[in-house]
Structure formats: C-alpha cells, structure tokens
Tab-separated table of C-alpha atoms in Angstrom:
chain	number	residue	atom	x	y	z
M	30	ALA	CA	38.197	-11.107	-16.470
M	31	PRO	CA	34.734	-11.103	-18.112
M	32	HIS	CA	33.613	-13.801	-15.670
M	33	VAL	CA	34.606	-11.539	-12.763
M	34	VAL	CA	32.560	-8.666	-14.209
M	35	SER	CA	29.611	-11.005	-14.715
M	36	PHE	CA	29.892	-12.212	-11.125
M	37	LEU	CA	30.023	-8.651	-9.778
M	38	ILE	CA	26.973	-7.625	-11.800
M	39	LYS	CA	25.002	-10.637	-10.533
M	40	SER	CA	26.118	-9.968	-6.950
M	41	GLU	CA	25.116	-6.319	-7.182
M	42	LYS	CA	21.681	-7.279	-8.523
M	43	LYS	CA	21.258	-9.778	-5.696
M	44	ILE	CA	22.136	-7.146	-3.081
M	45	LYS	CA	19.663	-4.710	-4.648
M	46	LYS	CA	16.942	-7.382	-4.508
M	47	ILE	CA	17.699	-8.105	-0.862
M	48	ARG	CA	17.674	-4.389	-0.070
M	49	LEU	CA	14.291	-3.992	-1.778
M	50	LEU	CA	12.946	-7.057	0.001
M	51	ALA	CA	14.154	-5.711	3.355
M	52	ASP	CA	12.367	-2.424	2.624
M	53	LEU	CA	9.206	-4.344	1.755
M	54	TYR	CA	9.348	-6.287	5.023
M	55	ALA	CA	9.831	-3.042	6.937
M	56	ARG	CA	6.811	-1.493	5.219
M	57	LEU	CA	4.718	-4.578	5.946
M	58	GLY	CA	5.784	-4.344	9.582
M	59	SER	CA	4.706	-0.725	9.752
M	60	TYR	CA	1.399	-1.570	8.089
M	61	CYS	CA	0.721	-4.378	10.560
M	62	MET	CA	1.513	-2.116	13.492
M	63	ASN	CA	-0.233	1.087	12.381
M	64	ILE	CA	-3.232	-0.222	10.435
M	65	GLN	CA	-3.946	-3.731	11.694
M	66	CYS	CA	-2.601	-3.356	15.251
M	67	ASP	CA	-1.097	-6.825	14.792
M	68	TYR	CA	2.035	-6.300	16.850
M	69	GLN	CA	3.249	-9.884	16.713
M	70	GLN	CA	3.198	-9.912	12.911
M	71	ALA	CA	4.798	-6.461	12.843
M	72	LEU	CA	7.653	-7.758	14.990
M	73	GLU	CA	8.208	-10.693	12.656
M	74	TYR	CA	8.388	-8.459	9.586
M	75	HIS	CA	10.689	-5.929	11.242
M	76	ARG	CA	12.980	-8.690	12.531
M	77	GLU	CA	13.246	-10.123	9.032
M	78	ALA	CA	14.065	-6.679	7.633
M	79	LEU	CA	16.715	-6.228	10.324
M	80	GLU	CA	18.373	-9.565	9.552
M	81	MET	CA	18.462	-8.781	5.848
M	82	ARG	CA	19.919	-5.356	6.475
M	83	LYS	CA	22.550	-6.831	8.778
M	84	SER	CA	23.547	-9.265	6.026
M	85	ILE	CA	23.836	-6.415	3.518
M	86	HIS	CA	25.904	-4.202	5.836
M	87	LEU	CA	28.180	-6.779	7.471
M	88	LYS	CA	31.118	-4.373	7.604
M	89	HIS	CA	29.003	-1.465	8.859
M	90	PRO	CA	27.014	-2.528	11.952
M	91	ASN	CA	26.131	1.118	12.648
M	92	HIS	CA	24.617	1.681	9.197
M	93	PRO	CA	21.495	3.904	9.199
M	94	ASP	CA	19.372	1.100	7.686
M	95	ILE	CA	20.151	-1.113	10.677
M	96	ALA	CA	19.398	1.741	13.062
M	97	THR	CA	16.071	2.302	11.302
M	98	SER	CA	15.137	-1.361	11.747
M	99	LEU	CA	16.074	-1.290	15.427
M	100	ASN	CA	14.032	1.863	15.900
M	101	SER	CA	11.050	0.252	14.169
M	102	LEU	CA	11.267	-2.738	16.502
M	103	GLY	CA	11.338	-0.369	19.471
M	104	LEU	CA	8.252	1.432	18.188
M	105	VAL	CA	6.359	-1.847	17.901
M	106	TYR	CA	7.280	-2.786	21.478
M	107	GLN	CA	6.291	0.681	22.680
M	108	SER	CA	2.959	0.611	20.825
M	109	SER	CA	2.115	-2.865	22.066
M	110	GLY	CA	2.916	-1.988	25.664
M	111	SER	CA	5.626	-4.663	25.837
M	112	ASN	CA	8.917	-4.128	27.585
C-alpha cells in the first residue's frame, strides 16, 4: 500500500496547487477590475478561477469557493455596466 499513500500525497499536493492558483487568478481578476479598470481581463481571470474551483469541488457544486467566484464575475459585470 505504500504506492497508494504516495499517490494520495501527490494528489493532495496537486489539489493544493490548483487551489492556490485559483486564488491567484481571483486576486488578479480583482486587481484588474479595481485598479486597472480592465474589465475584460478581470473576467478572464475570474472565469479561470471559477473553472479551477469547479474542478476541485466536483462533488460540491454549491461550495463557497464557487459562490465567491460567481459573485466576483457578477461584480465585474456590474462595474463594467454590462448585463
């Protein structure tokens, strides 16, 4: 069973990296929206964060991280005046 433990450790590290990367994309999206007023770029970053978070929480589509990403997308649309 050592190979199973090794696999689980590697998988957990990969999920942590994806989670951190999703957080980074979300922060970049917020920066683009709030500081640069680049709404198109902000949307791209927030969409990427959302997709990553969906892949992390496949069994939990109502996870707070997914809700946060959806809210961030809504804020970008609201700030840009888009519908």
